[in-house]
């Protein structure tokens, strides 16, 4: 599963871990990605979306139909 959100497009950020002695090593800041299944009434089927925790809250606010329309507008397959 790739670490990106289908709705918001959130992807891993990259940076450094800085130790007490100030040595720097590479690290990744991964978004909180979850796989969630929603009922899509217009198509009469379930869809499984890969969403960040923030995007799950957005879907709760705007509805799954609007969210799927936005994902498809971004060019992703649902």
XYZ file of C-alpha atoms in Angstrom, residues 20-70:
51
model
C 21.703 15.066 20.924
C 25.195 15.339 19.395
C 23.561 17.096 16.416
C 24.267 14.304 13.907
C 21.664 14.175 11.172
C 20.170 11.031 9.647
C 17.399 10.786 7.071
C 13.837 10.009 8.067
C 10.314 9.958 6.649
C 7.236 11.693 8.032
C 4.432 9.371 6.914
C 0.811 10.536 6.846
C -1.658 8.561 8.962
C -3.041 6.401 6.122
C -6.052 4.143 6.685
C -8.057 1.935 4.322
C -11.770 2.556 4.753
C -14.795 1.047 3.020
C -17.778 3.261 2.183
C -21.164 2.482 0.651
C -21.581 4.394 -2.619
C -25.364 4.549 -3.024
C -25.320 6.047 -6.533
C -23.478 2.992 -7.887
C -24.974 0.437 -5.504
C -21.605 -0.841 -4.326
C -18.924 -0.434 -1.711
C -15.717 1.459 -2.463
C -12.477 1.007 -0.549
C -10.536 4.244 -0.212
C -7.011 4.873 1.034
C -7.378 8.015 3.152
C -5.468 9.985 5.730
C -7.084 10.488 9.129
C -7.804 14.118 8.197
C -9.467 13.020 4.937
C -11.732 10.573 6.817
C -13.037 13.543 8.813
C -13.503 15.461 5.554
C -15.553 12.591 4.068
C -17.720 12.592 7.206
C -18.370 16.317 6.690
C -18.933 16.498 2.915
C -20.278 13.008 2.208
C -18.877 10.064 0.308
C -20.500 11.007 -3.029
C -18.757 14.409 -3.127
C -15.485 12.880 -1.925
C -15.500 10.236 -4.675
C -16.270 12.950 -7.241
C -13.220 14.921 -6.029
